Coordinates of C-alpha atoms in Angstrom, one line a residue:
Chain A
M1 CA -32.6 12.1 -4.4
T2 CA -28.8 11.9 -4.5
D3 CA -28.4 13.3 -1.1
L4 CA -30.3 10.4 0.6
T5 CA -27.3 8.1 0.5
N6 CA -23.8 8.0 -0.6
S7 CA -23.7 4.3 -1.7
T8 CA -24.3 3.5 -5.3
Y9 CA -26.7 0.6 -4.8
A10 CA -29.5 0.0 -2.3
V11 CA -28.7 -3.7 -2.3
D12 CA -25.6 -5.2 -3.8
V13 CA -25.4 -9.0 -4.0
Q14 CA -22.0 -10.5 -4.7
N15 CA -21.4 -14.2 -5.4
L16 CA -24.2 -15.2 -3.1
T17 CA -24.9 -18.8 -2.4
V18 CA -28.2 -19.6 -0.8
G19 CA -29.2 -22.9 0.8
Y20 CA -29.6 -25.0 3.9
G21 CA -26.6 -27.1 4.9
S22 CA -25.7 -29.2 2.0
N23 CA -28.8 -28.4 0.1
V24 CA -27.8 -25.5 -2.2
L25 CA -30.7 -23.6 -3.7
M26 CA -28.9 -20.8 -5.5
Q27 CA -25.3 -20.5 -6.6
N28 CA -23.1 -17.5 -7.2
L29 CA -25.8 -14.9 -7.6
N30 CA -24.8 -11.4 -8.6
F31 CA -27.2 -8.6 -8.9
T32 CA -27.8 -5.0 -7.8
V33 CA -30.8 -3.0 -6.8
N34 CA -30.7 0.7 -7.5
N35 CA -31.9 3.3 -5.1
G36 CA -35.6 4.1 -5.5
E37 CA -36.2 1.1 -7.7
I38 CA -39.0 -1.4 -7.4
F39 CA -37.1 -4.7 -7.8
V40 CA -39.0 -8.0 -8.1
I41 CA -37.6 -11.4 -7.6
L42 CA -39.7 -14.0 -9.3
G43 CA -39.7 -17.7 -10.1
G44 CA -41.7 -20.8 -9.7
S45 CA -42.9 -22.1 -6.3
G46 CA -40.1 -23.8 -4.3
C47 CA -37.2 -22.3 -6.2
G48 CA -35.9 -20.4 -3.2
K49 CA -37.2 -16.9 -3.6
S50 CA -38.2 -16.4 0.0
S51 CA -35.0 -18.0 1.2
L52 CA -33.0 -15.6 -1.0
L53 CA -35.0 -12.7 0.5
K54 CA -34.2 -13.9 4.0
N55 CA -30.5 -14.0 3.1
L56 CA -30.7 -10.5 1.6
F57 CA -31.9 -8.9 4.8
G58 CA -29.7 -10.9 7.1
L59 CA -32.2 -13.3 8.8
Y60 CA -30.3 -16.3 7.5
Q61 CA -26.6 -16.5 7.0
P62 CA -25.7 -17.2 3.4
L63 CA -23.6 -20.3 2.5
G64 CA -21.2 -18.0 0.7
G65 CA -20.8 -14.5 -0.8
D66 CA -21.8 -11.1 0.5
V67 CA -24.8 -8.8 0.6
L68 CA -24.3 -5.1 0.9
I69 CA -27.2 -2.9 2.1
E70 CA -26.5 0.7 1.2
G71 CA -22.8 -0.2 1.0
Q72 CA -22.7 -2.0 4.4
N73 CA -21.9 -5.7 4.4
I74 CA -24.7 -7.3 6.3
T75 CA -23.2 -10.8 6.2
T76 CA -20.2 -9.9 8.2
A77 CA -21.5 -7.1 10.4
L78 CA -21.9 -7.8 14.1
G79 CA -23.3 -6.0 17.1
A80 CA -24.1 -2.3 16.8
D81 CA -23.1 -2.2 13.2
R82 CA -25.5 -5.0 12.4
Q83 CA -28.3 -3.3 14.3
K84 CA -27.7 -0.1 12.4
I85 CA -28.1 -1.9 9.1
M86 CA -31.1 -3.8 10.4
T87 CA -32.9 -0.6 11.2
S88 CA -32.3 0.9 7.7
F89 CA -34.8 -1.4 6.1
G90 CA -38.3 -2.8 6.8
V91 CA -39.6 -6.3 6.2
M92 CA -43.1 -7.6 5.5
Y93 CA -43.3 -11.4 5.9
Q94 CA -45.6 -13.6 3.9
Q95 CA -48.2 -14.1 6.5
G96 CA -47.9 -10.5 7.9
A97 CA -46.4 -11.8 11.2
L98 CA -48.2 -9.1 13.2
F99 CA -47.9 -9.4 16.9
G100 CA -51.2 -11.1 17.8
S101 CA -51.4 -9.6 21.3
M102 CA -51.2 -6.0 20.2
N103 CA -53.6 -3.9 18.2
L104 CA -52.5 -2.4 14.9
L105 CA -51.4 0.9 16.3
D106 CA -49.2 -0.8 19.0
N107 CA -47.8 -3.1 16.3
V108 CA -46.5 0.0 14.4
T109 CA -45.3 1.9 17.4
L110 CA -43.3 -1.0 18.9
F111 CA -40.1 -0.4 17.0
M112 CA -40.4 3.4 17.5
E113 CA -40.5 2.8 21.2
E114 CA -37.2 1.0 21.1
Y115 CA -35.3 3.3 18.7
T116 CA -36.6 6.8 19.1
E117 CA -37.1 9.4 21.8
L118 CA -40.6 10.4 20.8
S119 CA -43.4 10.7 23.3
Q120 CA -46.3 8.3 23.2
A121 CA -48.7 10.8 21.5
Q122 CA -46.1 11.6 18.9
M123 CA -45.5 7.9 18.1
D124 CA -49.3 7.4 17.9
L125 CA -49.6 10.2 15.4
L126 CA -46.7 8.8 13.3
A127 CA -48.2 5.3 13.5
R128 CA -51.6 6.7 12.4
C129 CA -49.9 8.3 9.4
K130 CA -48.4 4.9 8.4
L131 CA -51.8 3.2 8.8
D132 CA -53.4 6.0 6.8
L133 CA -50.9 5.4 4.0
V134 CA -52.0 1.7 3.7
G135 CA -55.7 2.7 4.2
L136 CA -56.1 1.2 7.6
L137 CA -56.6 4.3 9.7
P138 CA -60.1 3.3 10.9
Y139 CA -58.8 0.0 12.1
E140 CA -56.0 1.2 14.4
S141 CA -57.6 -0.3 17.6
Y142 CA -58.3 -3.7 15.9
M143 CA -56.4 -6.8 16.9
P144 CA -54.7 -8.7 14.0
S145 CA -57.1 -11.6 14.4
E146 CA -60.0 -9.3 13.8
I147 CA -59.0 -8.1 10.3
S148 CA -58.8 -10.0 7.0
G149 CA -55.6 -11.5 5.5
G150 CA -55.2 -8.6 3.0
M151 CA -55.5 -6.0 5.7
Q152 CA -53.0 -7.9 7.8
K153 CA -50.5 -7.7 4.9
R154 CA -51.1 -4.0 4.6
A155 CA -50.8 -3.5 8.3
A156 CA -47.5 -5.4 8.1
I157 CA -46.3 -2.9 5.5
A158 CA -47.3 -0.1 7.8
R159 CA -45.3 -1.7 10.6
A160 CA -42.3 -2.2 8.3
M161 CA -42.4 1.5 7.5
A162 CA -42.4 2.5 11.2
L163 CA -38.9 3.9 11.2
D164 CA -39.1 5.4 7.6
P165 CA -36.7 2.9 6.1
K166 CA -35.0 3.5 2.8
I167 CA -35.6 -0.1 1.7
L168 CA -38.6 -2.3 2.1
F169 CA -38.4 -6.1 1.6
L170 CA -41.8 -7.6 0.9
D171 CA -42.4 -11.3 0.7
E172 CA -45.3 -12.1 -1.6
P173 CA -47.4 -9.0 -0.8
S174 CA -50.2 -9.8 -3.3
A175 CA -50.4 -13.6 -2.8
G176 CA -53.8 -14.7 -1.8
L177 CA -55.4 -11.3 -2.3
D178 CA -58.4 -10.5 -4.6
P179 CA -57.5 -8.5 -7.7
I180 CA -58.9 -5.2 -6.3
T181 CA -57.1 -5.4 -3.0
S182 CA -54.0 -6.5 -4.9
A183 CA -54.3 -3.5 -7.2
D184 CA -54.8 -1.2 -4.3
L185 CA -51.6 -2.6 -2.7
D186 CA -49.7 -2.1 -6.0
S187 CA -50.8 1.6 -6.1
T188 CA -49.7 2.0 -2.4
I189 CA -46.3 0.6 -3.3
L190 CA -46.0 2.9 -6.3
D191 CA -47.0 5.9 -4.2
L192 CA -44.5 5.1 -1.5
S193 CA -41.8 4.6 -4.1
K194 CA -42.6 7.8 -5.9
N195 CA -43.3 10.1 -2.9
L196 CA -40.9 8.7 -0.3
G197 CA -38.3 7.4 -2.6
I198 CA -38.4 4.0 -0.9
T199 CA -36.5 1.1 -2.6
F200 CA -38.6 -2.0 -2.8
V201 CA -37.3 -5.6 -3.1
I202 CA -40.3 -7.8 -3.6
V203 CA -40.8 -11.5 -4.0
S204 CA -43.8 -12.2 -6.1
H205 CA -45.2 -14.4 -8.8
E206 CA -48.4 -12.4 -9.5
L207 CA -47.9 -11.4 -13.1
A208 CA -50.5 -8.6 -13.1
S209 CA -48.8 -7.0 -10.1
I210 CA -45.3 -7.5 -11.6
Y211 CA -46.2 -5.7 -14.8
A212 CA -47.9 -2.9 -12.8
I213 CA -45.0 -2.0 -10.5
A214 CA -41.7 -3.6 -11.4
D215 CA -38.9 -1.5 -12.7
K216 CA -36.7 -4.5 -12.9
V217 CA -37.1 -8.2 -12.3
I218 CA -34.8 -11.2 -11.9
M219 CA -36.1 -14.6 -12.6
L220 CA -34.8 -17.5 -10.6
D221 CA -34.8 -21.1 -11.7
K222 CA -34.6 -24.3 -9.6
G223 CA -32.8 -26.3 -12.2
A224 CA -30.3 -23.6 -13.1
K225 CA -29.8 -22.7 -9.4
G226 CA -29.5 -19.1 -10.4
I227 CA -30.8 -16.2 -12.4
I228 CA -32.1 -17.0 -15.9
A229 CA -33.4 -13.6 -16.9
E230 CA -33.0 -10.1 -15.8
G231 CA -34.6 -6.8 -16.9
D232 CA -37.9 -5.1 -17.5
P233 CA -40.7 -7.6 -17.2
K234 CA -42.6 -6.4 -20.3
V235 CA -39.5 -6.6 -22.4
L236 CA -38.7 -10.1 -21.1
R237 CA -42.3 -11.2 -21.9
D238 CA -42.0 -10.0 -25.5
T239 CA -38.5 -10.7 -26.4
S240 CA -37.0 -13.5 -24.2
K241 CA -35.9 -16.5 -26.2
D242 CA -35.5 -18.7 -23.1
P243 CA -38.5 -21.2 -23.1
R244 CA -38.7 -21.1 -19.3
V245 CA -39.0 -17.4 -19.2
H246 CA -41.4 -17.3 -22.1
Q247 CA -43.5 -20.0 -20.4
F248 CA -43.6 -18.1 -17.1
F249 CA -44.6 -14.7 -18.6
N250 CA -47.1 -16.1 -20.9
R251 CA -48.6 -18.5 -18.5
I252 CA -48.3 -21.5 -20.7
M253 CA -49.0 -24.8 -19.1
S254 CA -46.1 -27.3 -18.9
K255 CA -47.6 -29.9 -21.0
D256 CA -48.3 -27.4 -23.8
A257 CA -44.7 -26.2 -23.7
A258 CA -43.3 -29.7 -23.9
Chain B
M1 CA -30.4 21.1 20.0
S2 CA -31.2 17.6 20.6
V3 CA -29.0 15.0 19.1
A4 CA -30.8 11.7 18.6
D5 CA -29.2 8.3 19.2
P6 CA -26.3 7.2 17.0
I7 CA -28.6 5.4 14.7
S8 CA -29.9 8.8 13.5
S9 CA -27.1 9.2 11.1
N10 CA -28.2 5.9 9.5
S11 CA -27.5 6.1 5.8
V12 CA -28.1 9.9 5.8
E13 CA -24.8 11.4 6.6
S14 CA -25.3 15.0 7.8
K15 CA -25.5 17.3 10.7
P16 CA -28.3 17.0 13.3
P17 CA -31.2 19.3 12.5
V18 CA -31.4 22.7 14.1
V19 CA -34.7 24.2 14.9
V20 CA -35.3 27.9 15.8
W21 CA -38.5 29.2 17.4
T22 CA -38.9 33.0 16.9
Q23 CA -41.8 34.9 18.3
I24 CA -42.2 37.9 16.1
D25 CA -45.1 39.5 18.1
A26 CA -48.2 38.3 20.1
S27 CA -49.9 37.0 17.0
N28 CA -47.0 36.0 14.8
A29 CA -44.4 33.3 15.3
K30 CA -42.0 31.4 13.1
V31 CA -40.3 28.0 13.2
A32 CA -37.3 27.5 11.1
L33 CA -36.1 24.0 10.6
N34 CA -32.7 23.1 9.3
G35 CA -31.0 19.9 8.3
V36 CA -32.1 16.3 8.4
V37 CA -35.6 15.6 9.7
N38 CA -36.4 12.0 10.4
V39 CA -37.8 9.7 13.1
Y40 CA -34.6 9.7 15.1
S41 CA -33.6 13.4 14.9
L42 CA -37.1 14.6 15.8
G43 CA -36.7 13.0 19.3
G44 CA -36.2 16.1 21.5
I45 CA -37.1 18.8 19.0
W46 CA -40.8 17.8 18.5
T47 CA -41.6 18.1 22.2
Q48 CA -39.7 21.3 22.5
I49 CA -41.5 23.1 19.6
Q50 CA -44.9 21.8 20.8
A51 CA -44.2 23.3 24.2
S52 CA -43.2 26.6 22.8
Q53 CA -46.2 26.6 20.5
N54 CA -48.7 25.8 23.2
A55 CA -47.3 28.5 25.5
W56 CA -47.6 31.0 22.7
L57 CA -51.1 29.9 21.6
Q58 CA -52.4 30.6 25.1
Q59 CA -51.4 34.3 24.9
N60 CA -53.7 35.4 22.2
T61 CA -56.2 34.4 19.5
N62 CA -56.0 34.4 15.7
Q63 CA -52.3 33.8 15.7
T64 CA -50.3 32.9 12.6
L65 CA -47.4 30.4 12.7
T66 CA -45.0 30.3 9.8
F67 CA -43.1 27.2 9.3
D68 CA -40.0 27.7 7.3
A69 CA -38.7 24.5 5.8
S70 CA -36.4 26.0 3.2
R71 CA -33.2 24.7 4.8
V72 CA -34.4 21.2 5.3
S73 CA -32.0 18.8 3.6
F74 CA -33.9 15.6 4.2
F75 CA -37.5 15.0 5.1
D76 CA -39.5 11.9 5.5
G77 CA -42.8 10.4 6.9
A78 CA -41.8 11.4 10.4
G79 CA -41.2 15.0 9.3
V80 CA -44.7 15.0 7.7
A81 CA -46.2 13.8 11.0
F82 CA -44.4 16.6 12.8
L83 CA -45.8 19.2 10.4
I84 CA -49.2 17.8 10.8
A85 CA -49.0 17.9 14.6
I86 CA -48.0 21.6 14.5
E87 CA -50.7 22.4 12.0
E88 CA -53.4 20.6 14.0
A89 CA -52.5 22.5 17.2
Q90 CA -52.9 25.8 15.2
Q91 CA -56.2 24.7 13.8
K92 CA -57.5 23.7 17.2
A93 CA -56.6 27.0 18.7
G94 CA -58.3 28.8 15.8
G95 CA -55.0 30.1 14.4
K96 CA -53.4 30.0 11.0
F97 CA -50.5 27.8 9.7
E98 CA -48.3 28.7 6.8
L99 CA -45.7 26.4 5.4
V100 CA -43.0 28.0 3.3
G101 CA -40.0 26.8 1.4
L102 CA -40.6 23.0 1.6
D103 CA -38.9 21.4 -1.4
P104 CA -41.6 20.6 -4.0
R105 CA -40.5 16.9 -4.1
Y106 CA -41.9 16.5 -0.6
Q107 CA -45.2 18.1 -1.4
P108 CA -47.0 14.9 -2.5
L109 CA -46.2 13.5 0.9
L110 CA -48.3 16.1 2.6
K111 CA -51.2 15.6 0.3
E112 CA -51.4 11.9 1.3
F113 CA -52.8 12.9 4.7
D114 CA -55.5 15.4 3.7
P115 CA -57.7 16.1 5.7
I116 CA -55.4 15.8 8.7
N117 CA -58.3 15.8 11.3
N118 CA -58.8 12.1 10.7
L119 CA -55.4 11.5 12.3
F120 CA -56.6 12.9 15.6
P121 CA -59.5 10.7 16.6
V122 CA -61.5 11.7 19.7
P123 CA -60.3 9.2 22.3
A124 CA -63.1 6.7 22.9
V125 CA -64.3 6.8 26.5
K126 CA -64.4 3.3 27.9
P127 CA -67.7 2.8 29.7
K128 CA -67.0 1.9 33.3
R129 CA -68.6 -1.3 34.5
S130 CA -70.6 -1.1 37.7
F131 CA -70.0 -3.6 40.4
V132 CA -73.4 -5.3 39.7
V133 CA -72.6 -5.7 36.0
S134 CA -69.1 -7.1 36.6
T135 CA -70.4 -9.5 39.2
G136 CA -73.2 -10.6 36.8
M137 CA -70.7 -11.1 34.0
A138 CA -68.4 -13.2 36.3
A139 CA -71.3 -15.3 37.3
Q140 CA -72.3 -15.7 33.6
N141 CA -68.8 -16.8 32.8
L142 CA -68.8 -19.3 35.6
I143 CA -72.1 -20.7 34.4
N144 CA -70.8 -20.9 30.8
D145 CA -67.6 -22.6 31.9
T146 CA -69.6 -25.1 34.0
K147 CA -71.9 -25.8 31.1
G148 CA -68.8 -26.4 28.9
L149 CA -67.4 -28.7 31.4
V150 CA -70.6 -30.7 31.8
S151 CA -71.2 -31.1 28.1
F152 CA -67.5 -32.0 27.6
T153 CA -67.8 -34.6 30.3
G154 CA -70.9 -36.1 28.7
Q155 CA -69.4 -36.1 25.3
L156 CA -66.2 -37.6 26.6
S157 CA -68.1 -40.4 28.5
A158 CA -70.0 -41.2 25.3
D159 CA -66.9 -41.3 23.2
L160 CA -65.0 -43.4 25.7
Y161 CA -67.9 -45.9 25.6
W162 CA -67.7 -45.7 21.8
S163 CA -64.0 -46.5 22.0
L164 CA -64.8 -49.7 24.1
R165 CA -67.4 -50.7 21.5
N166 CA -65.1 -49.9 18.5
P167 CA -61.6 -50.5 19.6
G168 CA -60.5 -50.8 16.0
Q169 CA -61.3 -47.2 15.2
V170 CA -59.3 -45.7 18.1
R171 CA -56.1 -44.0 16.9
W172 CA -53.8 -46.3 18.7
G173 CA -50.7 -44.7 17.2
D174 CA -51.5 -41.4 18.9
F175 CA -52.3 -43.3 22.0
V176 CA -48.9 -45.0 22.1
N177 CA -47.0 -41.7 21.3
T178 CA -48.9 -39.9 24.0
A179 CA -48.4 -42.7 26.5
V180 CA -44.7 -42.7 25.9
E181 CA -44.4 -39.0 26.1
A182 CA -46.6 -38.7 29.2
G183 CA -45.5 -41.9 30.9
I184 CA -42.0 -43.2 30.1
A185 CA -40.6 -39.7 29.6
A186 CA -42.0 -38.7 33.0
L187 CA -40.3 -41.5 34.9
P188 CA -37.1 -39.5 35.9
I189 CA -39.0 -36.5 37.3
V190 CA -41.6 -38.7 39.1
G191 CA -38.8 -40.8 40.5
L192 CA -36.9 -37.8 41.7
V193 CA -39.8 -36.0 43.3
S194 CA -41.2 -39.1 45.0
F195 CA -37.8 -40.1 46.4
L196 CA -37.4 -36.6 47.9
I197 CA -41.0 -36.7 49.3
G198 CA -40.3 -40.2 50.8
V199 CA -37.2 -38.9 52.5
I200 CA -38.7 -35.7 53.8
L201 CA -41.9 -37.3 55.0
S202 CA -40.0 -39.9 57.0
F203 CA -37.5 -37.4 58.4
Q204 CA -40.2 -35.0 59.5
A205 CA -42.3 -37.8 61.1
A206 CA -39.2 -39.3 62.8
I207 CA -38.3 -36.0 64.5
G208 CA -41.7 -35.8 66.1
M209 CA -42.1 -39.5 66.8
A210 CA -38.6 -39.7 68.4
Q211 CA -39.9 -37.6 71.3
F212 CA -42.3 -40.3 72.2
G213 CA -39.9 -43.1 71.5
A214 CA -42.1 -44.3 68.6
V215 CA -39.7 -44.1 65.8
S216 CA -40.5 -47.7 64.8
F217 CA -44.0 -46.6 63.8
V218 CA -42.7 -44.0 61.3
G219 CA -42.2 -46.7 58.6
P220 CA -45.8 -48.0 58.6
L221 CA -47.2 -44.5 58.9
A222 CA -45.2 -43.2 56.0
A223 CA -45.9 -46.2 53.8
L224 CA -49.7 -45.9 54.4
G225 CA -49.6 -42.2 53.6
I226 CA -47.6 -42.7 50.5
V227 CA -49.7 -45.4 48.9
R228 CA -53.1 -43.9 49.8
E229 CA -52.3 -40.2 49.3
M230 CA -48.9 -38.9 48.4
G231 CA -48.1 -41.3 45.5
P232 CA -51.3 -40.6 43.5
L233 CA -51.1 -36.9 44.4
I234 CA -47.5 -36.3 43.4
T235 CA -48.0 -38.2 40.1
A236 CA -51.2 -36.3 39.3
I237 CA -49.7 -32.9 39.9
L238 CA -46.6 -33.8 37.8
L239 CA -48.9 -35.1 35.1
A240 CA -50.9 -31.8 35.2
G241 CA -47.7 -29.8 34.9
R242 CA -46.2 -31.9 32.1
S243 CA -48.9 -33.5 30.1
S244 CA -52.1 -31.5 30.7
A245 CA -50.2 -28.3 29.6
A246 CA -48.8 -30.2 26.7
F247 CA -52.2 -31.4 25.5
A248 CA -53.6 -27.9 25.9
A249 CA -50.8 -26.3 23.9
E250 CA -50.9 -29.0 21.2
I251 CA -54.6 -28.9 20.7
G252 CA -54.7 -25.2 21.2
T253 CA -52.1 -24.6 18.4
M254 CA -54.2 -26.9 16.2
T255 CA -57.3 -24.8 17.0
V256 CA -55.4 -21.6 16.1
N257 CA -54.2 -23.1 12.9
S258 CA -57.7 -24.2 11.9
E259 CA -56.6 -27.9 12.1
V260 CA -59.4 -28.7 14.4
D261 CA -61.8 -27.0 11.9
A262 CA -60.3 -29.2 9.2
L263 CA -61.2 -32.3 11.2
V264 CA -64.8 -31.2 11.7
S265 CA -65.3 -30.2 8.1
G266 CA -63.8 -33.5 7.0
G267 CA -66.5 -35.2 9.0
L268 CA -64.2 -36.4 11.8
S269 CA -64.9 -35.8 15.5
P270 CA -62.2 -33.9 17.3
M271 CA -63.3 -35.7 20.4
R272 CA -62.6 -39.1 19.0
F273 CA -59.6 -38.1 17.0
L274 CA -57.7 -35.9 19.5
V275 CA -59.3 -36.3 23.0
V276 CA -60.0 -40.1 23.3
P277 CA -56.4 -41.3 22.6
R278 CA -55.0 -38.8 25.0
V279 CA -57.5 -39.6 27.8
L280 CA -56.9 -43.3 27.3
A281 CA -53.2 -42.7 27.5
G282 CA -53.8 -40.8 30.7
I283 CA -55.8 -43.7 32.1
L284 CA -53.0 -46.1 31.3
V285 CA -50.0 -44.1 32.6
A286 CA -51.4 -42.5 35.7
P287 CA -51.7 -45.7 37.8
I288 CA -48.4 -47.1 36.4
L289 CA -46.6 -43.9 37.3
T290 CA -48.3 -43.9 40.7
L291 CA -47.1 -47.5 41.4
F292 CA -43.6 -46.4 40.5
A293 CA -43.8 -43.4 42.7
D294 CA -45.1 -45.6 45.6
I295 CA -42.2 -47.9 45.3
V296 CA -39.6 -45.2 45.0
S297 CA -41.1 -43.3 47.9
V298 CA -41.3 -46.4 50.2
V299 CA -37.7 -47.3 49.3
A300 CA -36.6 -43.7 50.2
S301 CA -38.5 -44.0 53.4
M302 CA -36.7 -47.3 54.2
L303 CA -33.3 -45.8 53.6
T304 CA -34.1 -42.8 55.7
M305 CA -35.3 -45.0 58.6
L306 CA -32.0 -46.9 58.4
I307 CA -30.4 -43.8 59.7
Y308 CA -32.6 -43.9 62.7
G309 CA -31.5 -47.5 63.3
I310 CA -34.6 -49.3 61.9
P311 CA -33.4 -52.3 59.9
F312 CA -35.1 -53.1 56.6
I313 CA -36.8 -56.2 57.9
N314 CA -38.5 -54.3 60.8
F315 CA -39.7 -51.6 58.4
Y316 CA -41.0 -54.3 56.1
N317 CA -42.9 -56.2 58.7
G318 CA -44.3 -53.0 60.1
M319 CA -45.4 -51.9 56.7
L320 CA -47.1 -55.3 56.0
A321 CA -49.1 -54.9 59.2
A322 CA -50.3 -51.4 58.3
V323 CA -50.7 -51.5 54.6
D324 CA -52.9 -54.1 52.8
V325 CA -53.8 -54.6 49.2
E326 CA -56.9 -52.5 49.6
D327 CA -54.9 -49.5 50.4
I328 CA -52.7 -49.9 47.4
L329 CA -55.7 -50.5 45.1
S330 CA -57.5 -47.5 46.6
G331 CA -54.5 -45.3 45.7
L332 CA -54.3 -46.7 42.2
I333 CA -58.1 -46.3 41.5
K334 CA -57.7 -42.7 42.6
A335 CA -54.7 -42.3 40.4
T336 CA -56.7 -43.6 37.4
L337 CA -59.4 -41.0 38.1
F338 CA -56.7 -38.3 38.3
G339 CA -55.3 -39.5 35.0
V340 CA -58.8 -39.0 33.4
V341 CA -59.3 -35.6 34.9
V342 CA -55.8 -34.3 34.1
S343 CA -55.8 -35.4 30.5
A344 CA -59.4 -34.4 29.9
M345 CA -58.9 -30.9 31.4
G346 CA -55.8 -30.4 29.1
C347 CA -57.8 -31.4 26.0
L348 CA -60.8 -29.3 27.0
R349 CA -58.7 -26.1 27.6
G350 CA -57.0 -26.8 24.3
M351 CA -60.3 -27.1 22.4
Q352 CA -61.4 -23.8 24.1
T353 CA -58.4 -21.9 22.8
G354 CA -59.2 -18.5 21.2
T355 CA -57.1 -16.9 18.5
G356 CA -53.5 -15.9 18.4
A357 CA -50.2 -17.0 20.0
A358 CA -51.2 -15.6 23.4
A359 CA -54.3 -17.7 23.5
V360 CA -52.3 -20.9 23.5
G361 CA -50.3 -19.7 26.5
I362 CA -53.6 -18.9 28.3
S363 CA -55.0 -22.3 27.5
A364 CA -51.9 -24.1 28.8
T365 CA -52.1 -22.1 32.0
R366 CA -55.8 -22.7 32.5
A367 CA -55.2 -26.4 31.8
V368 CA -52.7 -26.7 34.7
V369 CA -54.8 -24.6 37.1
S370 CA -58.1 -26.5 36.3
S371 CA -56.3 -29.9 36.5
I372 CA -55.0 -29.2 39.9
V373 CA -58.4 -27.8 41.1
M374 CA -60.1 -30.9 39.7
I375 CA -57.4 -33.2 41.4
V376 CA -58.3 -31.6 44.8
V377 CA -62.0 -32.0 44.1
V378 CA -61.7 -35.6 43.1
D379 CA -59.4 -36.3 46.1
G380 CA -62.0 -34.7 48.4
I381 CA -64.8 -36.8 47.0
F382 CA -62.7 -39.9 47.2
A383 CA -61.7 -39.2 50.8
F384 CA -65.4 -38.8 51.7
I385 CA -66.4 -42.1 50.0
S386 CA -63.6 -44.0 51.7
Y387 CA -64.5 -42.6 55.1
K388 CA -68.1 -43.6 54.7
T389 CA -67.4 -47.1 53.2
G390 CA -64.1 -47.9 55.0
F391 CA -62.4 -48.8 51.7

């Protein structure tokens, strides 16, 4: 789909330094996410995956470096330019972060109300389409507190897709889900990627899910404060010589590896 | 045609879409769509086409609508919804819908939503409640609320008694933190409000009394009113606004986050763990704050009366004649009861919190309202008792 965008990469990260104040988590990261790709950021707990993600979509200001979303620099953009970039992607937070006082349908239509000129009935239909895509159509009038955690995550994906963004950032979509729900979610992601050409940037450490969906992964390490492996996850599993990467992909316990 | 807001060109650089509605004859019409179709660009077009379609559908039966998408350059989920809406309107009117020329790469998108009827649920009719039913339900709620209040009061009394028997097991750390937050941190606002009340009370009284040449009686009158009524009341209402709401929000958030459940499943009593330290703190700080409010108010009154030419010593002597220790004690005992009521209502509303962020706000509001209602009730009972006993 070359006509979708004229920038080379969906996300282009240049010399990015991530951290909080003097606590530097990641240094001089460089990587690119191609259009239409399912890109997974992985690494052990506490290595800064979620922080990196929040820097990518502009929620936190990086300590250094630049992030280009479809060629637009989100770290320096201000005002209307920034808002324009912000509406070009959708975000699913780890806990779903649905608005507790609204039902699922209203959660999805909220952003449409702000940015489009559609009528209420038209927005409702659009929102039902999104909920149908994630298998939640029968639950449109439920409140977030009345559905399970897995359903909340799927509803959050539906909300992230409200404005048909080109890029979706998902923070641990399959964490805490049972294998069947998790597999369903994976197939939803694959469908959306294939049919809508959406680019996915996903933080995850669920191996089964990573093998099923990822076109490309980067692996972060706390000690190295950067990327220690990059590429196809299955290739990394079978060929990587790095003991940390080998250990992660083959689920070897630390004491056995030592 | 309609040009959507500037965001429409977002990452898809091209012309706004053009839509052409052509009515071929009474039973055949055609929609030709051209350009970028997304959630922004559909803004005006959608409504327009639907209006044309509806007007046309009313003219005849068995009509066929052809949708020509061969010149669409970009199409996404919103475009699919648009197609579905048009198709559904045709189906409902018993007509036919033909889609031609849509790029094959978009075809799988359409299949996702088959059958489309599911996307148009019959709107559920909300049963209207009769007056009798809603009155009954309101009464039921009132009964449940009262039951909750009574059982909470019983439980709290039992646990306060327990805390006297087992002072070692009370969480004194929480008690101190709460007492500092509800007490010392409240000094400035209590001081400010009681100073102003002291000034205003004396001024208002002096204006009236001056007409009878009885300005010298304002001091004793104001002082008596302050120690018996105004001091305890101001303090209690400020405590309700500051601390009762804080208790409800804090315990409410803990309820929402399942922290209260974690206490229960760990075999700990939320009453003893959360409520007792807060109520004890309320019992401690309310009379102290009241005493502080009394002093500040009386000093304010003294300063005000100075303007009316009443020297300190006259004010002081008049006050000694009118106010005795019993009056001060009566005010402080009342303040202690207010302290119990205000902190207990905050905790109760916190424990009753439902789910979600909005529930915490509701609990905090209910805590303040219930606290103030209970303050008035306690004040009334106290006034009745002191009238009967002369205390």
